[in-house]
Each structure stands twice: as C-alpha cells, then as structure tokens.
Short mmCIF file of C-alpha atoms in Angstrom, two decimals:
data_model
loop_
_atom_site.label_atom_id
_atom_site.label_comp_id
_atom_site.label_asym_id
_atom_site.label_seq_id
_atom_site.Cartn_x
_atom_site.Cartn_y
_atom_site.Cartn_z
CA MET H 1 68.78 86.22 30.60
CA SER H 2 69.43 85.33 26.67
CA ASP H 3 67.39 82.20 25.72
CA ILE H 4 68.90 79.20 25.00
CA SER H 5 68.05 78.99 21.49
CA SER H 6 70.05 81.94 20.87
CA VAL H 7 72.71 79.46 20.70
CA VAL H 8 71.48 75.99 20.06
CA VAL H 9 68.64 75.69 17.51
CA VAL H 10 66.99 72.22 17.90
CA ASN H 11 64.60 70.98 14.73
CA ILE H 12 62.59 68.17 15.20
CA VAL H 13 61.00 66.29 12.32
CA VAL H 14 58.48 63.94 13.99
CA GLN H 15 58.56 60.85 10.84
CA ASP H 16 55.51 59.34 11.82
CA ALA H 17 53.26 59.91 8.92
CA SER H 18 50.03 57.46 9.62
CA VAL H 19 49.46 55.39 6.61
CA SER H 20 45.81 54.18 6.41
CA GLN H 21 45.11 50.88 6.94
CA THR H 22 42.80 48.63 5.43
CA GLY H 23 40.20 47.35 7.75
CA PHE H 24 39.15 43.87 7.43
CA GLY H 25 36.13 44.12 10.28
CA THR H 26 33.15 46.05 8.52
CA PRO H 27 30.45 44.62 7.07
CA MET H 28 28.39 46.17 4.54
CA ILE H 29 24.56 45.41 4.48
CA LEU H 30 22.79 46.19 0.80
CA THR H 31 19.57 47.10 0.81
CA HIS H 32 16.68 49.05 -1.18
CA GLU H 33 15.15 50.29 2.25
CA ASP H 34 15.87 54.10 2.39
CA PHE H 35 15.72 55.66 5.78
CA PHE H 36 18.65 58.19 5.42
CA SER H 37 19.22 60.98 3.01
CA PRO H 38 20.93 62.05 0.78
CA ASN H 39 24.16 59.62 1.45
CA LEU H 40 24.30 56.09 0.10
CA VAL H 41 25.81 54.84 3.12
CA GLN H 42 25.39 55.33 6.60
CA SER H 43 27.23 53.70 9.77
CA PHE H 44 25.03 52.36 12.78
CA SER H 45 26.45 50.77 16.06
CA ASP H 46 23.32 49.10 17.17
CA THR H 47 19.78 48.55 15.57
CA ALA H 48 17.96 51.19 18.27
CA SER H 49 19.61 54.02 15.97
CA MET H 50 18.66 52.34 12.75
CA VAL H 51 14.70 52.48 13.96
CA THR H 52 15.27 55.89 14.95
CA ALA H 53 16.72 56.95 11.92
CA GLY H 54 13.59 55.33 9.78
CA ALA H 55 14.52 52.03 9.38
CA SER H 56 11.56 49.40 9.51
CA ALA H 57 11.60 47.21 13.14
CA THR H 58 10.72 44.21 11.39
CA GLY H 59 12.36 44.96 8.04
CA PRO H 60 14.86 42.89 6.25
CA THR H 61 17.63 45.65 7.03
CA VAL H 62 17.15 45.83 10.70
CA LEU H 63 16.55 41.86 10.88
CA ALA H 64 20.27 41.61 9.21
CA ALA H 65 21.83 43.79 11.42
CA THR H 66 20.12 42.18 14.48
CA ALA H 67 21.72 39.12 13.52
CA MET H 68 25.02 40.49 13.66
CA PHE H 69 24.83 42.74 16.53
CA ALA H 70 23.59 39.13 18.38
CA GLN H 71 26.92 37.53 18.17
CA SER H 72 29.67 37.21 20.70
CA PRO H 73 32.31 38.69 19.74
CA ARG H 74 30.35 41.20 17.14
CA PRO H 75 31.17 44.19 14.86
CA PRO H 76 31.36 47.21 16.60
CA LEU H 77 29.61 49.00 13.97
CA ILE H 78 28.18 48.38 10.53
CA LYS H 79 27.31 49.95 7.07
CA ILE H 80 24.33 49.95 5.22
CA GLY H 81 24.20 50.66 1.88
CA LYS H 82 21.40 51.97 -0.03
CA ARG H 83 20.27 50.50 -3.34
CA THR H 84 19.35 53.21 -5.81
CA SER H 85 17.88 51.00 -8.25
CA ALA H 86 14.00 50.58 -8.81
CA PRO H 87 13.28 47.34 -7.25
CA THR H 88 11.70 44.39 -8.84
CA SER H 89 9.13 42.29 -7.35
CA GLN H 90 10.43 39.41 -4.96
CA THR H 91 9.05 36.56 -6.19
CA LYS H 92 9.21 32.72 -4.88
CA VAL H 93 7.71 29.47 -5.86
CA VAL H 94 6.48 27.00 -3.26
CA THR H 95 5.75 23.57 -3.90
CA VAL H 96 3.81 20.87 -2.22
CA ALA H 97 6.68 18.27 -3.17
CA VAL H 98 5.16 15.44 -0.94
CA ASN H 99 1.23 15.24 -0.40
CA VAL H 100 0.25 12.99 2.97
CA LEU H 101 -3.53 13.41 3.63
CA GLY H 102 -4.26 15.11 6.98
CA ALA H 103 -0.65 16.42 7.76
CA THR H 104 -0.28 19.59 8.83
CA TYR H 105 1.43 21.90 6.28
CA THR H 106 2.59 25.49 7.55
CA THR H 107 3.86 28.09 5.13
CA THR H 108 5.59 31.16 7.58
CA ILE H 109 5.30 34.70 5.95
CA ASN H 110 7.58 37.09 8.24
CA GLY H 111 7.04 35.07 10.95
CA VAL H 112 3.16 34.41 10.57
CA PRO H 113 2.17 31.01 10.10
CA PHE H 114 -0.31 29.68 7.52
CA THR H 115 -1.44 26.36 7.71
CA ALA H 116 -3.83 23.79 5.81
CA VAL H 117 -4.62 20.11 6.30
CA GLY H 118 -3.15 17.95 3.34
CA LEU H 119 -6.15 17.06 1.06
CA ALA H 120 -6.34 14.25 -1.67
CA THR H 121 -4.05 15.99 -4.08
CA ALA H 122 -0.88 17.83 -3.77
CA VAL H 123 -3.16 20.50 -6.09
CA LEU H 124 -5.59 20.52 -3.18
CA THR H 125 -3.21 21.22 -0.68
CA ALA H 126 -1.50 23.72 -2.45
CA GLY H 127 -4.80 25.33 -3.25
CA ALA H 128 -5.68 25.31 0.45
CA LEU H 129 -2.43 26.99 1.54
CA PHE H 130 -3.04 29.87 -1.27
CA THR H 131 -6.24 30.30 0.25
CA SER H 132 -5.30 30.55 3.56
CA ILE H 133 -2.58 33.14 2.80
CA ASN H 134 -4.66 35.28 0.75
CA ALA H 135 -6.86 35.46 3.74
CA GLY H 136 -4.05 36.68 6.02
CA SER H 137 -2.57 40.30 5.99
CA GLU H 138 0.86 40.04 5.24
CA PRO H 139 1.84 42.40 2.43
CA VAL H 140 2.08 39.20 -0.26
CA THR H 141 -0.14 37.70 -2.66
CA ALA H 142 -0.37 34.08 -3.46
CA THR H 143 -1.32 32.77 -6.96
CA ASP H 144 -2.56 29.27 -7.14
CA ASN H 145 -0.84 27.63 -10.08
CA LEU H 146 -3.06 24.88 -10.27
CA ASP H 147 -0.20 22.35 -10.48
CA GLY H 148 0.61 21.69 -6.91
CA THR H 149 2.94 24.94 -6.52
CA TYR H 150 1.83 28.38 -5.54
CA ASP H 151 3.57 31.83 -6.14
CA LEU H 152 4.13 34.21 -3.33
CA VAL H 153 4.95 37.97 -4.69
CA GLU H 154 5.54 40.89 -2.36
CA ASP H 155 2.76 43.32 -2.99
CA VAL H 156 5.25 46.83 -2.73
CA ALA H 157 8.59 46.20 -4.66
CA GLY H 158 11.47 46.49 -2.21
CA VAL H 159 9.33 45.53 0.62
CA LEU H 160 10.67 41.85 1.07
CA PHE H 161 9.21 39.15 2.87
CA GLY H 162 10.46 36.47 4.84
CA LEU H 163 9.93 32.72 4.28
CA SER H 164 9.96 29.22 5.56
CA VAL H 165 8.23 25.98 4.95
CA ALA H 166 6.92 23.22 7.09
CA PRO H 167 6.93 20.08 7.29
CA VAL H 168 10.47 19.21 6.50
CA PHE H 169 12.87 16.14 7.44
CA PRO H 170 15.95 14.94 6.32
CA ASP H 171 16.19 14.40 2.91
CA ASN H 172 12.22 14.52 2.60
CA ARG H 173 10.82 18.17 2.48
CA PHE H 174 6.83 18.27 2.41
CA GLN H 175 7.13 21.70 0.64
CA THR H 176 10.11 23.12 -1.12
CA VAL H 177 11.09 26.90 -2.26
CA GLN H 178 12.52 28.07 -5.03
CA GLU H 179 13.40 32.01 -5.47
CA THR H 180 13.00 33.52 -9.00
CA THR H 181 13.21 37.22 -8.46
CA THR H 182 14.77 39.38 -11.24
CA ASP H 183 17.80 41.47 -11.16
CA ALA H 184 17.03 45.29 -10.29
CA GLY H 185 20.54 46.33 -10.97
CA ILE H 186 22.56 45.17 -8.10
CA ALA H 187 25.98 45.54 -9.85
CA ALA H 188 25.53 49.18 -10.55
CA ASP H 189 24.20 49.70 -6.76
CA TYR H 190 27.31 48.36 -5.54
CA ALA H 191 29.64 49.99 -7.69
CA ALA H 192 27.72 53.85 -6.54
CA ILE H 193 27.97 52.36 -3.26
CA LYS H 194 31.97 52.13 -3.46
CA VAL H 195 32.34 55.25 -5.08
CA GLU H 196 30.71 56.82 -2.21
CA ASP H 197 32.28 54.52 1.12
CA ASN H 198 34.53 51.94 0.11
CA ASP H 199 36.07 51.50 3.50
CA PHE H 200 34.22 47.91 4.25
CA TYR H 201 35.20 44.41 3.77
CA GLY H 202 32.53 41.85 4.03
CA VAL H 203 29.46 42.17 1.69
CA MET H 204 25.86 40.87 2.30
CA THR H 205 22.77 41.83 0.61
CA THR H 206 18.94 41.74 2.12
CA SER H 207 17.75 39.98 -1.08
CA ASP H 208 18.27 36.50 -1.83
CA SER H 209 17.70 36.92 -5.59
CA GLU H 210 19.87 34.06 -7.37
CA LEU H 211 20.23 36.36 -10.21
CA GLU H 212 21.48 38.93 -8.25
CA ILE H 213 23.76 36.71 -6.12
CA ASN H 214 25.48 35.56 -8.99
CA ILE H 215 25.85 39.31 -10.38
CA LEU H 216 27.22 40.50 -7.00
CA ALA H 217 29.71 37.66 -6.55
CA THR H 218 31.28 38.56 -9.91
CA ALA H 219 31.31 42.16 -8.85
CA VAL H 220 32.70 41.37 -5.17
CA GLY H 221 35.44 39.13 -7.01
CA ALA H 222 37.03 42.07 -8.67
CA ASP H 223 37.91 43.86 -5.29
CA LYS H 224 39.44 42.83 -2.12
CA LYS H 225 36.73 42.02 -0.26
CA ILE H 226 34.07 39.09 0.58
CA PHE H 227 30.59 38.34 0.12
CA ILE H 228 28.59 36.35 2.39
CA THR H 229 25.33 35.11 1.05
CA GLN H 230 22.20 32.61 1.66
CA SER H 231 19.54 30.71 -0.15
CA ALA H 232 16.91 28.31 0.62
CA ASN H 233 16.57 27.46 -2.92
CA GLN H 234 15.55 23.68 -3.26
CA ASP H 235 17.65 22.99 -6.17
CA ILE H 236 20.56 23.52 -4.47
CA LEU H 237 20.08 20.66 -1.91
CA ASP H 238 18.60 18.67 -4.69
CA ASP H 239 21.86 19.05 -6.65
CA THR H 240 19.77 20.08 -10.08
CA ALA H 241 21.54 21.42 -12.73
CA GLY H 242 22.18 24.82 -13.02
CA ASN H 243 21.52 25.76 -9.26
CA LEU H 244 23.23 28.64 -7.49
CA GLY H 245 25.52 26.55 -5.14
CA GLU H 246 26.67 24.61 -8.62
CA ASP H 247 26.93 28.16 -10.49
CA LEU H 248 29.19 29.63 -8.06
CA ASN H 249 31.06 26.64 -7.78
CA ALA H 250 31.68 26.39 -11.22
CA ALA H 251 32.71 30.09 -11.46
CA ALA H 252 35.50 29.15 -8.79
CA HIS H 253 34.42 32.33 -7.11
CA ASP H 254 37.45 32.76 -4.29
CA ARG H 255 35.14 35.71 -2.51
CA THR H 256 31.90 34.22 -2.20
CA ALA H 257 30.32 32.00 0.18
CA LEU H 258 26.87 30.44 -0.04
CA ILE H 259 25.50 29.06 3.36
CA TRP H 260 21.88 27.44 2.76
CA SER H 261 19.52 28.24 5.14
CA GLY H 262 15.68 27.40 5.45
CA ASP H 263 14.37 30.47 6.96
CA THR H 264 15.29 33.83 4.96
CA PHE H 265 14.69 36.19 7.35
CA ASP H 266 16.80 34.48 10.04
CA PHE H 267 19.82 36.01 8.06
CA ALA H 268 22.49 33.28 8.77
CA ALA H 269 24.68 35.03 6.22
CA GLY H 270 24.54 38.26 8.60
CA ALA H 271 25.06 36.17 11.59
CA TRP H 272 28.23 34.79 10.33
CA LEU H 273 29.96 37.62 9.23
CA GLY H 274 29.04 39.57 12.40
CA LYS H 275 30.36 36.57 14.40
CA GLN H 276 34.03 36.29 12.18
CA LEU H 277 34.60 39.91 10.92
CA PRO H 278 35.43 40.80 14.62
CA THR H 279 38.72 38.23 14.76
CA VAL H 280 42.06 38.60 13.60
CA PRO H 281 42.30 37.83 10.02
CA GLY H 282 43.42 34.39 9.74
CA SER H 283 43.29 33.65 13.14
CA SER H 284 39.78 32.05 13.04
CA THR H 285 38.41 29.16 11.12
CA TRP H 286 34.54 29.61 9.68
CA LYS H 287 33.98 26.13 10.58
CA PHE H 288 32.54 24.83 13.90
CA LYS H 289 30.66 28.39 14.72
CA THR H 290 27.35 28.55 16.84
CA LEU H 291 25.06 31.55 15.35
CA THR H 292 23.00 33.36 17.69
CA GLY H 293 19.29 33.66 16.75
CA VAL H 294 19.73 31.50 13.65
CA THR H 295 17.40 28.35 13.24
CA VAL H 296 19.56 24.88 12.54
CA ASP H 297 18.47 23.04 9.65
CA ASP H 298 18.21 19.32 10.29
CA LEU H 299 19.46 18.45 6.72
CA GLY H 300 19.75 14.52 5.12
CA THR H 301 22.96 12.95 4.41
CA THR H 302 22.05 13.50 0.61
CA GLU H 303 21.45 17.00 1.15
CA ILE H 304 24.52 17.61 2.87
CA SER H 305 26.45 15.65 0.40
CA ASN H 306 25.12 17.94 -2.16
CA LEU H 307 25.82 21.11 -0.61
CA ASP H 308 29.39 19.71 0.04
CA SER H 309 29.62 18.83 -3.24
CA ASN H 310 29.22 22.61 -4.84
CA LYS H 311 31.41 23.95 -1.82
CA ALA H 312 27.86 25.33 -0.09
CA ASN H 313 27.95 25.72 3.31
CA HIS H 314 25.24 24.79 5.75
CA TYR H 315 24.44 25.27 9.51
CA THR H 316 23.24 21.83 11.13
CA PRO H 317 23.89 20.06 14.72
CA VAL H 318 26.68 17.84 15.30
CA GLY H 319 27.09 16.11 18.76
CA GLY H 320 23.95 18.22 19.83
CA ILE H 321 25.96 21.24 18.86
CA ASN H 322 24.89 23.56 16.21
CA ILE H 323 27.69 24.65 13.86
CA THR H 324 28.53 26.20 10.55
CA ARG H 325 30.10 23.87 7.85
CA GLU H 326 32.59 23.71 6.33
CA GLY H 327 33.73 27.19 6.10
CA THR H 328 34.62 27.52 2.41
CA MET H 329 34.24 30.18 -0.53
CA ALA H 330 32.29 28.82 -3.74
CA SER H 331 35.60 27.55 -4.98
CA GLY H 332 36.56 25.69 -2.40
CA ARG H 333 39.06 27.79 -0.71
CA PHE H 334 38.57 28.42 3.08
CA ILE H 335 37.20 31.52 4.11
CA ASP H 336 39.89 32.67 6.42
CA VAL H 337 42.58 31.67 4.15
CA THR H 338 41.15 34.24 1.70
CA ARG H 339 40.47 36.94 4.55
CA GLY H 340 44.26 36.39 5.75
CA VAL H 341 45.96 36.56 2.52
CA ASP H 342 44.44 40.04 1.89
CA TRP H 343 45.19 41.28 5.24
CA LEU H 344 48.96 40.05 4.52
CA ASP H 345 48.66 41.90 1.05
CA SER H 346 47.47 44.67 2.50
CA ARG H 347 49.76 45.39 5.63
CA ILE H 348 52.64 44.43 3.35
CA SER H 349 52.08 47.50 1.14
CA GLU H 350 50.87 49.70 3.92
CA GLU H 351 54.30 49.29 6.00
CA VAL H 352 56.73 49.49 2.96
CA PHE H 353 54.77 52.25 2.23
CA ALA H 354 54.97 53.72 5.41
CA LEU H 355 58.78 53.42 5.46
CA LEU H 356 59.10 55.26 2.28
CA VAL H 357 57.01 58.21 3.10
CA ASN H 358 58.64 58.85 6.94
CA ASN H 359 62.19 58.75 5.91
CA GLN H 360 63.79 61.63 3.43
CA LYS H 361 64.84 58.81 1.69
CA ILE H 362 65.29 54.84 1.50
CA LYS H 363 68.97 54.76 -0.17
CA PHE H 364 69.29 52.45 -3.03
CA THR H 365 72.36 50.47 -1.27
CA ASP H 366 72.15 47.40 0.44
CA SER H 367 71.36 49.16 3.58
CA GLY H 368 68.10 50.78 2.03
CA ILE H 369 67.10 47.72 0.64
CA THR H 370 67.54 45.67 4.03
CA GLN H 371 65.22 48.00 5.39
CA ILE H 372 62.85 46.94 2.85
CA GLN H 373 63.20 43.69 3.69
CA GLY H 374 62.87 44.39 7.70
CA ALA H 375 59.35 46.31 7.00
CA ILE H 376 58.05 42.81 5.45
CA GLU H 377 59.80 40.58 7.94
CA GLY H 378 57.94 42.46 10.53
CA VAL H 379 54.44 41.86 8.79
CA LEU H 380 55.49 37.91 8.31
CA ALA H 381 56.40 37.76 12.45
CA GLN H 382 52.90 39.23 13.06
CA GLY H 383 51.30 36.90 10.62
CA ILE H 384 52.46 34.28 13.07
CA THR H 385 51.19 36.02 15.93
CA ASN H 386 47.95 36.01 14.38
CA ASP H 387 48.09 32.24 13.72
CA LEU H 388 47.80 33.04 10.04
CA LEU H 389 51.11 31.89 9.22
CA ALA H 390 53.33 28.59 10.15
CA ALA H 391 56.20 29.70 12.69
CA ASP H 392 58.18 26.48 11.11
CA PRO H 393 59.19 26.27 8.41
CA ALA H 394 59.91 30.04 8.96
CA PRO H 395 58.94 32.69 6.89
CA VAL H 396 61.84 33.83 4.37
CA VAL H 397 62.36 37.09 2.62
CA THR H 398 64.76 37.52 -0.16
CA VAL H 399 66.17 40.64 -1.44
CA PRO H 400 68.90 41.19 -4.15
CA LYS H 401 72.00 43.21 -3.59
CA ALA H 402 72.05 46.59 -4.67
CA SER H 403 75.09 45.30 -7.23
CA ALA H 404 72.48 42.94 -8.61
CA VAL H 405 70.47 45.45 -9.48
CA SER H 406 70.09 46.44 -13.43
CA ALA H 407 71.32 49.95 -14.15
CA ALA H 408 67.69 50.59 -15.74
CA ASP H 409 66.16 49.85 -12.67
CA LYS H 410 68.23 51.69 -10.53
CA ALA H 411 67.67 54.67 -12.97
CA ALA H 412 63.69 54.29 -12.39
CA ARG H 413 64.17 53.76 -8.39
CA THR H 414 62.52 50.68 -8.80
CA LEU H 415 63.17 48.13 -6.69
CA THR H 416 62.95 44.81 -8.07
CA GLY H 417 63.92 40.87 -7.17
CA VAL H 418 62.28 41.47 -3.57
CA ALA H 419 60.25 37.96 -2.90
CA PHE H 420 58.97 35.89 -0.08
CA SER H 421 57.99 32.70 1.19
CA ALA H 422 55.56 31.44 3.84
CA THR H 423 53.59 28.32 4.99
CA LEU H 424 49.83 29.09 6.17
CA ALA H 425 48.99 27.88 9.79
CA GLY H 426 45.88 26.05 8.22
CA ALA H 427 43.44 24.12 10.91
CA ILE H 428 42.30 21.15 11.75
CA HIS H 429 38.81 20.30 10.74
CA ASP H 430 38.69 16.45 10.92
CA VAL H 431 40.65 13.94 12.85
CA THR H 432 41.02 10.34 11.52
CA ILE H 433 42.43 7.79 14.90
CA ASN H 434 43.32 4.42 14.35
CA GLY H 435 43.57 2.42 17.71
CA THR H 436 44.13 -0.82 19.03
CA VAL H 437 43.00 -2.51 22.25
CA SER H 438 44.67 -5.61 23.29
CA VAL H 439 43.49 -8.26 26.29
#
C-alpha cells in the first residue's frame, strides 16, 4: 500500500520561537567572599548549599542570603557575585554621644556583646569599651581616639563584621556609628560580574561603605535593575550635611533605595529584596512589609522626619506591627513603580519582537500595523491584571495608517508613530477621614 504522503505532502512550520524574557525576581549579592571558582557568579537555592560550597556559615554572604530566604514569599534562587578587587579594611567610628554615669553601654560585634559602665566622662566611657573589645576574640581591633570616640577596624581586609550599639532611645542615642570604609573598586567589580551573568534584577552588597554605595548607585542607575542598600550611619538620622541619604536624594536616583537599619548584619536590604522580588512587578507596594528576622528600629519623630525628608526608608513599629516605610527610591519614586515600568518596557519589546520573528513577515499595511498594536495591547491588558495599570481610564494604543507613513520609513522598513498611554493603578498609603457625630 502506498503511503498517503505520496499524494499529500504536509509541511508544518511551528512558529513558536521563544524570546528570552527579562526576569524581575532574581537578586544578586555582591561580596568579596570567595567560595566558588573560577566563575564570578554562582546560583544557590538555599544557604546549606552555600556553606557546603565553602561559604562561612556566620559570614555576611550567608547572613544576607539567610535574610532573603527567611521571607514569605521568598526567591527560589539567588545569585552571588564575587568581587575581584582587593578589599579595603572595613572601618567604623563609634561615638559615646551621651554619657551617663553608671549606665550600661554595649557594643555588639558579630553578635557578641561588649559592655562597659558609664564613667565620669565620655572619653573614659569610650576607653572602657575600647578595652573590653580588644580583650575579646572577635576579628576586630579597636582604637581609642581619646576624644569620646573609638575606631573599629577588621583584622583581615574583606572579612566584614556586624555591628550594633546600645543604649539607644528615640531621638536620643547614647552611642552612634559612622561608616568610613573606602571604595575597593565596586564599579569595576559590578561591571565584571555583569559580563559573566547579567540575568538578575535586584542588587545588594554585603558592604555598607558609604563611598561604595554612592558609586554603585550610579552604576546600577545606568541599567534596568534596582539597588537596595542599607546603612546605620548616625548622620543620616541627624540629617547632617553630606550624609548618604542626602547624597542619594540629591542625585535623584530612581533605581536605588536606602533603608536605615541599626543592626548591619540583619541585612534589612536583603530581607526586603527577598520579600518583594517574588511578587509580580507592580502588584505590591514596598511599604507595610514585615521582614522576618530583622530587628525593628525604635526611631523618634525627628529621626523619622529626617529620614523621610531625604527619601530614606526605615523599619519601624506602627500600631504594634513592624513595617517598612515609605517604599521609595532615593528620588522619591515608589519602588513598585520603577519595577512595574521596567516590566512594561521589557514585555512590550519582547512581545513585538516575538511577533516579528514568529512570522514570515509582518506586512507594512494597515493589517500588519494592527498586529503590532495588538501585541502592545496584550501587554497593557496584562498590566491591568497585574494591578500595575488602572482599567479606568483604559490604556490606549495609537498607530498610524500605512498611508500616513513616509516613503523613507517604508523603504527603511521602520514603523514610527506608534504610541500608548496608560494610567498607573498606584496604591493607597495614607488615609484621611473626616467625620461628624451628632447628638
């Protein structure tokens, strides 16, 4: 019996070429810790596999990853970007800002508390803390500056230490911290990491160097990514001229968000990224989030006002619930808006490109132009479903008639005059209610 193919020949072309979609859920931690080779980037789905690979179980990289994985929802995997620059020594200056005779002063390094009783002067109290720290075994050396301050410097460059100080009260901190570490070359490190693997969206670093944060903010600002960072610097709370919050705000960074956190090794920035990156872009405000494992800061009204004035975020209790506030980039733009618009930009590009590659050609006719219009409308409709865009007023896509396109553009096969308008759904962050009660 002859095969039917001798009479009927069917050739099927499957037009389903898959265009790689930009991901908006993968975080990248930049660190000097070297526990995988020879690559600069490695993915991990849990901290156990990081420790197995050679990461320190108590080091900043694992602690930052722990902060991410502790959230719900949490990212299914994270990426570690290995910095290759020679690290500079982490340096912090602690000041006995308020001296109270007999009060207990505590400086906690890597979770280990060092205490001293307040003496007659701030100089003596700082000296007592310096002595207590150097009598311990943490890989940090204290230097008494004999002026009520003491420096803390890591013993091995690149082996970072966590720090928190006490007692602290709202608008009245007995000890304060200022970070003074120099830049090790973070811009070059970031560039090298992107060359190897650029498939990530949210960036953070184990370093809280003010200089490195300012530099990385500029570098990330040139990419379609976001940088979430943290600092415990006192001058941010005091709104001292030239503080990190003021610098980032003055530079109007739309892609960098700063959160003030009194305990640097809680990695509030990592927890915030871990909580929010798994959500659909644009669907969730970054305000009102409770961060598992992050110590809440009891800030005073002046401190909060100073943070808010420079669009620096904070993690504070409101009505008995610990929440992130205000959910903005340093420029004042809301983080969810930046991420949502990035998603919109990428998906429109991807859908139109997929249309072009999955067809023999898109004709330069009204019907072909309508296909382009439909691809854009499909993404805008998904934006409404994702709660990024408002359904009312509905998004509008405008395209030209083929007859209205110039001969030069037709000859170049370039469609111009395509535009859309849409309204962000936004979010309610504050509510004012006026009521009248009558007898």
